[in-house]
């Protein structure tokens, strides 16, 4: 170790020769250096033990956190793999859906035609039959109404003596006589 008596004698000589000026800053520096030296000599064992304990604690804490991080990363990687496979499954499902739609769209017109080949002849036959019946009914109604016209005309001509009907009656009578 350093001999304290030698250091003290040397500092007295340097102060006496004015190599070292004793002012407040120098005295504070000497006190600080002395404090550091004494603190190191007296406390270095306990500080070293404390720092050693803290380093062991930090080392174990870092290992635990790294293990947790590793577990999180592996679970994250597994999740990403599942998501990739899920995306692939959705893509395959979409491809199957498109193929099914194209297949259905290809056969749909044929099914539509076959279904309507069964239904339309029946509908057309019904419409044709309905048209014939309507035509017969209209013809009957018209003939019935037309037969009523001469009787109504005679009634209006003789009962009401309306000049319009009298004129028409005279014209038709003249035409009838000319044809005879």
C-alpha atoms as a PDB file:
ATOM      1  CA  UNK A   1       0.000   0.000   0.000  1.00  0.00           C
ATOM      2  CA  UNK A   2       0.900   3.589  -0.263  1.00  0.00           C
ATOM      3  CA  UNK A   3       2.787   5.067   2.617  1.00  0.00           C
ATOM      4  CA  UNK A   4       0.673   7.861   4.109  1.00  0.00           C
ATOM      5  CA  UNK A   5       3.535   9.531   5.877  1.00  0.00           C
ATOM      6  CA  UNK A   6       5.395   9.937   2.596  1.00  0.00           C
ATOM      7  CA  UNK A   7       2.321  11.482   0.945  1.00  0.00           C
ATOM      8  CA  UNK A   8       1.779  13.883   3.844  1.00  0.00           C
ATOM      9  CA  UNK A   9       5.424  15.037   3.904  1.00  0.00           C
ATOM     10  CA  UNK A  10       5.420  15.495   0.119  1.00  0.00           C
ATOM     11  CA  UNK A  11       2.207  17.558   0.212  1.00  0.00           C
ATOM     12  CA  UNK A  12       3.610  19.813   2.989  1.00  0.00           C
ATOM     13  CA  UNK A  13       6.706  20.434   0.925  1.00  0.00           C
ATOM     14  CA  UNK A  14       4.634  21.227  -2.189  1.00  0.00           C
ATOM     15  CA  UNK A  15       2.426  23.596  -0.212  1.00  0.00           C
ATOM     16  CA  UNK A  16       5.402  25.283   1.394  1.00  0.00           C
ATOM     17  CA  UNK A  17       7.062  25.790  -1.988  1.00  0.00           C
ATOM     18  CA  UNK A  18       3.723  27.149  -3.363  1.00  0.00           C
ATOM     19  CA  UNK A  19       3.500  24.448  -5.982  1.00  0.00           C
ATOM     20  CA  UNK A  20       0.107  23.565  -4.642  1.00  0.00           C
ATOM     21  CA  UNK A  21      -1.980  26.500  -3.637  1.00  0.00           C
ATOM     22  CA  UNK A  22      -4.312  25.830  -0.779  1.00  0.00           C
ATOM     23  CA  UNK A  23      -7.617  27.381  -1.618  1.00  0.00           C
ATOM     24  CA  UNK A  24     -11.200  26.174  -1.231  1.00  0.00           C
ATOM     25  CA  UNK A  25     -11.308  24.193  -4.452  1.00  0.00           C
ATOM     26  CA  UNK A  26      -8.067  22.411  -3.684  1.00  0.00           C
ATOM     27  CA  UNK A  27      -9.190  21.540  -0.171  1.00  0.00           C
ATOM     28  CA  UNK A  28     -12.525  20.211  -1.518  1.00  0.00           C
ATOM     29  CA  UNK A  29     -10.610  18.127  -4.099  1.00  0.00           C
ATOM     30  CA  UNK A  30      -8.332  16.695  -1.397  1.00  0.00           C
ATOM     31  CA  UNK A  31     -11.324  15.870   0.799  1.00  0.00           C
ATOM     32  CA  UNK A  32     -13.132  14.241  -2.142  1.00  0.00           C
ATOM     33  CA  UNK A  33     -10.105  12.122  -3.083  1.00  0.00           C
ATOM     34  CA  UNK A  34      -9.646  11.102   0.547  1.00  0.00           C
ATOM     35  CA  UNK A  35     -13.347  10.227   0.815  1.00  0.00           C
ATOM     36  CA  UNK A  36     -13.239   8.120  -2.354  1.00  0.00           C
ATOM     37  CA  UNK A  37     -10.106   6.322  -1.186  1.00  0.00           C
ATOM     38  CA  UNK A  38     -11.503   5.581   2.263  1.00  0.00           C
ATOM     39  CA  UNK A  39     -14.902   4.577   0.849  1.00  0.00           C
ATOM     40  CA  UNK A  40     -13.226   2.229  -1.589  1.00  0.00           C
ATOM     41  CA  UNK A  41     -11.016   0.659   1.072  1.00  0.00           C
ATOM     42  CA  UNK A  42     -13.783   0.272   3.636  1.00  0.00           C
ATOM     43  CA  UNK A  43     -16.856  -0.418   1.469  1.00  0.00           C
ATOM     44  CA  UNK A  44     -15.537  -2.161  -1.630  1.00  0.00           C
ATOM     45  CA  UNK A  45     -16.335  -5.611  -0.257  1.00  0.00           C
ATOM     46  CA  UNK A  46     -19.996  -4.837   0.570  1.00  0.00           C
ATOM     47  CA  UNK A  47     -20.499  -2.877  -2.663  1.00  0.00           C
ATOM     48  CA  UNK A  48     -18.944  -5.723  -4.627  1.00  0.00           C
ATOM     49  CA  UNK A  49     -21.250  -8.234  -2.905  1.00  0.00           C
ATOM     50  CA  UNK A  50     -24.294  -6.012  -3.568  1.00  0.00           C
ATOM     51  CA  UNK A  51     -23.328  -5.549  -7.208  1.00  0.00           C
ATOM     52  CA  UNK A  52     -22.727  -9.290  -7.502  1.00  0.00           C
ATOM     53  CA  UNK A  53     -26.223 -10.005  -6.099  1.00  0.00           C
ATOM     54  CA  UNK A  54     -27.763  -7.482  -8.476  1.00  0.00           C
ATOM     55  CA  UNK A  55     -25.928  -9.003 -11.436  1.00  0.00           C
ATOM     56  CA  UNK A  56     -27.176 -12.480 -10.489  1.00  0.00           C
ATOM     57  CA  UNK A  57     -30.726 -11.136 -10.110  1.00  0.00           C
ATOM     58  CA  UNK A  58     -30.498  -9.304 -13.456  1.00  0.00           C
ATOM     59  CA  UNK A  59     -29.051 -12.392 -15.114  1.00  0.00           C
ATOM     60  CA  UNK A  60     -31.905 -14.596 -13.871  1.00  0.00           C
ATOM     61  CA  UNK A  61     -34.462 -11.910 -14.747  1.00  0.00           C
ATOM     62  CA  UNK A  62     -33.037 -11.627 -18.268  1.00  0.00           C
ATOM     63  CA  UNK A  63     -33.131 -15.436 -18.657  1.00  0.00           C
ATOM     64  CA  UNK A  64     -36.750 -15.559 -17.516  1.00  0.00           C
ATOM     65  CA  UNK A  65     -37.751 -12.696 -19.826  1.00  0.00           C
ATOM     66  CA  UNK A  66     -35.873 -14.287 -22.735  1.00  0.00           C
ATOM     67  CA  UNK A  67     -37.643 -17.603 -22.070  1.00  0.00           C
ATOM     68  CA  UNK A  68     -41.009 -15.811 -22.006  1.00  0.00           C
ATOM     69  CA  UNK A  69     -40.100 -13.959 -25.175  1.00  0.00           C
ATOM     70  CA  UNK A  70     -39.106 -17.244 -26.806  1.00  0.00           C
ATOM     71  CA  UNK A  71     -42.419 -18.809 -25.812  1.00  0.00           C
ATOM     72  CA  UNK A  72     -44.323 -15.802 -27.155  1.00  0.00           C
ATOM     73  CA  UNK A  73     -42.397 -15.918 -30.412  1.00  0.00           C
ATOM     74  CA  UNK A  74     -43.014 -19.648 -30.871  1.00  0.00           C
ATOM     75  CA  UNK A  75     -46.727 -19.225 -30.161  1.00  0.00           C
ATOM     76  CA  UNK A  76     -46.794 -16.243 -32.540  1.00  0.00           C
ATOM     77  CA  UNK A  77     -45.095 -18.326 -35.241  1.00  0.00           C
ATOM     78  CA  UNK A  78     -47.600 -21.160 -34.707  1.00  0.00           C
ATOM     79  CA  UNK A  79     -50.473 -18.675 -34.930  1.00  0.00           C
ATOM     80  CA  UNK A  80     -49.053 -17.210 -38.132  1.00  0.00           C
ATOM     81  CA  UNK A  81     -48.723 -20.716 -39.600  1.00  0.00           C
ATOM     82  CA  UNK A  82     -52.347 -21.407 -38.702  1.00  0.00           C
ATOM     83  CA  UNK A  83     -53.379 -18.115 -40.290  1.00  0.00           C
ATOM     84  CA  UNK A  84     -51.453 -18.958 -43.442  1.00  0.00           C
ATOM     85  CA  UNK A  85     -53.129 -22.352 -43.604  1.00  0.00           C
ATOM     86  CA  UNK A  86     -56.469 -20.662 -42.919  1.00  0.00           C
ATOM     87  CA  UNK A  87     -55.864 -18.263 -45.802  1.00  0.00           C
ATOM     88  CA  UNK A  88     -54.967 -21.203 -48.057  1.00  0.00           C
ATOM     89  CA  UNK A  89     -58.114 -23.045 -46.919  1.00  0.00           C
ATOM     90  CA  UNK A  90     -60.241 -19.992 -47.721  1.00  0.00           C
ATOM     91  CA  UNK A  91     -58.608 -19.712 -51.135  1.00  0.00           C
ATOM     92  CA  UNK A  92     -59.318 -23.400 -51.822  1.00  0.00           C
ATOM     93  CA  UNK A  93     -62.899 -22.948 -50.612  1.00  0.00           C
ATOM     94  CA  UNK A  94     -63.284 -19.965 -52.936  1.00  0.00           C
ATOM     95  CA  UNK A  95     -61.909 -22.014 -55.852  1.00  0.00           C
ATOM     96  CA  UNK A  96     -64.380 -24.825 -55.123  1.00  0.00           C
ATOM     97  CA  UNK A  97     -67.202 -22.301 -54.887  1.00  0.00           C
ATOM     98  CA  UNK A  98     -66.265 -20.804 -58.257  1.00  0.00           C
ATOM     99  CA  UNK A  99     -66.109 -24.260 -59.871  1.00  0.00           C
ATOM    100  CA  UNK A 100     -69.515 -25.128 -58.401  1.00  0.00           C
ATOM    101  CA  UNK A 101     -70.994 -21.867 -59.692  1.00  0.00           C
ATOM    102  CA  UNK A 102     -69.553 -22.385 -63.173  1.00  0.00           C
ATOM    103  CA  UNK A 103     -70.900 -25.937 -63.201  1.00  0.00           C
ATOM    104  CA  UNK A 104     -74.338 -24.778 -62.084  1.00  0.00           C
ATOM    105  CA  UNK A 105     -74.347 -21.898 -64.555  1.00  0.00           C
ATOM    106  CA  UNK A 106     -73.405 -24.326 -67.325  1.00  0.00           C
ATOM    107  CA  UNK A 107     -76.261 -26.704 -66.550  1.00  0.00           C
ATOM    108  CA  UNK A 108     -78.831 -24.141 -65.445  1.00  0.00           C
ATOM    109  CA  UNK A 109     -80.030 -23.166 -68.956  1.00  0.00           C
ATOM    110  CA  UNK A 110     -80.526 -26.843 -69.834  1.00  0.00           C
ATOM    111  CA  UNK A 111     -82.535 -27.425 -66.650  1.00  0.00           C
ATOM    112  CA  UNK A 112     -84.507 -24.253 -67.313  1.00  0.00           C
ATOM    113  CA  UNK A 113     -85.313 -25.416 -70.833  1.00  0.00           C
ATOM    114  CA  UNK A 114     -86.298 -28.908 -69.647  1.00  0.00           C
ATOM    115  CA  UNK A 115     -88.547 -27.541 -66.928  1.00  0.00           C
ATOM    116  CA  UNK A 116     -90.196 -25.130 -69.322  1.00  0.00           C
ATOM    117  CA  UNK A 117     -90.581 -27.806 -72.000  1.00  0.00           C
ATOM    118  CA  UNK A 118     -92.872 -29.577 -69.548  1.00  0.00           C
ATOM    119  CA  UNK A 119     -94.748 -26.489 -68.392  1.00  0.00           C
ATOM    120  CA  UNK A 120     -95.083 -24.340 -71.523  1.00  0.00           C
ATOM    121  CA  UNK A 121     -97.004 -26.833 -73.697  1.00  0.00           C
ATOM    122  CA  UNK A 122     -99.590 -27.132 -70.926  1.00  0.00           C
ATOM    123  CA  UNK A 123     -99.772 -23.357 -70.585  1.00  0.00           C
ATOM    124  CA  UNK A 124     -99.959 -22.895 -74.350  1.00  0.00           C
ATOM    125  CA  UNK A 125    -102.687 -25.544 -74.637  1.00  0.00           C
ATOM    126  CA  UNK A 126    -104.621 -23.830 -71.844  1.00  0.00           C
ATOM    127  CA  UNK A 127    -104.129 -20.400 -73.463  1.00  0.00           C
ATOM    128  CA  UNK A 128    -105.232 -21.769 -76.850  1.00  0.00           C
ATOM    129  CA  UNK A 129    -108.305 -23.417 -75.329  1.00  0.00           C
ATOM    130  CA  UNK A 130    -109.100 -20.222 -73.407  1.00  0.00           C
ATOM    131  CA  UNK A 131    -108.721 -18.165 -76.592  1.00  0.00           C
ATOM    132  CA  UNK A 132    -111.111 -20.449 -78.479  1.00  0.00           C
ATOM    133  CA  UNK A 133    -113.670 -20.302 -75.689  1.00  0.00           C
ATOM    134  CA  UNK A 134    -113.339 -16.512 -75.480  1.00  0.00           C
ATOM    135  CA  UNK A 135    -113.763 -16.216 -79.240  1.00  0.00           C
ATOM    136  CA  UNK A 136    -116.935 -18.328 -79.122  1.00  0.00           C
ATOM    137  CA  UNK A 137    -118.263 -16.324 -76.171  1.00  0.00           C
ATOM    138  CA  UNK A 138    -117.545 -13.006 -77.888  1.00  0.00           C
ATOM    139  CA  UNK A 139    -119.243 -14.232 -81.037  1.00  0.00           C
ATOM    140  CA  UNK A 140    -122.330 -15.281 -79.059  1.00  0.00           C
ATOM    141  CA  UNK A 141    -122.431 -11.991 -77.169  1.00  0.00           C
ATOM    142  CA  UNK A 142    -122.057  -9.998 -80.401  1.00  0.00           C
ATOM    143  CA  UNK A 143    -124.736 -11.974 -82.199  1.00  0.00           C
ATOM    144  CA  UNK A 144    -127.050 -11.615 -79.230  1.00  0.00           C
ATOM    145  CA  UNK A 145    -126.434  -7.852 -79.107  1.00  0.00           C
ATOM    146  CA  UNK A 146    -126.805  -7.549 -82.886  1.00  0.00           C
ATOM    147  CA  UNK A 147    -130.165  -9.301 -82.790  1.00  0.00           C
ATOM    148  CA  UNK A 148    -131.350  -6.804 -80.219  1.00  0.00           C
ATOM    149  CA  UNK A 149    -130.401  -3.793 -82.369  1.00  0.00           C
ATOM    150  CA  UNK A 150    -133.244  -4.119 -84.938  1.00  0.00           C
ATOM    151  CA  UNK A 151    -135.832  -4.662 -82.245  1.00  0.00           C
ATOM    152  CA  UNK A 152    -134.543  -1.652 -80.335  1.00  0.00           C
ATOM    153  CA  UNK A 153    -134.489   0.385 -83.506  1.00  0.00           C
ATOM    154  CA  UNK A 154    -138.124  -0.495 -84.250  1.00  0.00           C
ATOM    155  CA  UNK A 155    -139.020   0.289 -80.656  1.00  0.00           C
ATOM    156  CA  UNK A 156    -137.346   3.714 -80.794  1.00  0.00           C
ATOM    157  CA  UNK A 157    -138.790   4.468 -84.182  1.00  0.00           C
ATOM    158  CA  UNK A 158    -142.374   3.592 -83.317  1.00  0.00           C
ATOM    159  CA  UNK A 159    -142.532   4.495 -79.638  1.00  0.00           C
ATOM    160  CA  UNK A 160    -140.469   7.664 -79.381  1.00  0.00           C
ATOM    161  CA  UNK A 161    -140.709   8.846 -82.989  1.00  0.00           C
ATOM    162  CA  UNK A 162    -137.179  10.199 -82.991  1.00  0.00           C
ATOM    163  CA  UNK A 163    -136.396  11.827 -86.333  1.00  0.00           C
ATOM    164  CA  UNK A 164    -132.947  10.270 -86.576  1.00  0.00           C
ATOM    165  CA  UNK A 165    -134.349   6.773 -86.347  1.00  0.00           C
ATOM    166  CA  UNK A 166    -137.179   7.651 -88.705  1.00  0.00           C
ATOM    167  CA  UNK A 167    -134.709   8.882 -91.262  1.00  0.00           C
ATOM    168  CA  UNK A 168    -132.566   5.774 -90.948  1.00  0.00           C
ATOM    169  CA  UNK A 169    -135.680   3.621 -91.238  1.00  0.00           C
ATOM    170  CA  UNK A 170    -136.749   5.417 -94.417  1.00  0.00           C
ATOM    171  CA  UNK A 171    -133.292   5.114 -95.944  1.00  0.00           C
ATOM    172  CA  UNK A 172    -133.084   1.438 -95.184  1.00  0.00           C
ATOM    173  CA  UNK A 173    -136.600   0.915 -96.566  1.00  0.00           C
ATOM    174  CA  UNK A 174    -135.679   2.682 -99.797  1.00  0.00           C
ATOM    175  CA  UNK A 175    -132.517   0.628-100.155  1.00  0.00           C
ATOM    176  CA  UNK A 176    -134.502  -2.519 -99.569  1.00  0.00           C
ATOM    177  CA  UNK A 177    -136.991  -1.571-102.235  1.00  0.00           C
ATOM    178  CA  UNK A 178    -134.302  -0.761-104.726  1.00  0.00           C
ATOM    179  CA  UNK A 179    -132.686  -4.118-104.292  1.00  0.00           C
ATOM    180  CA  UNK A 180    -136.008  -5.845-104.928  1.00  0.00           C
END
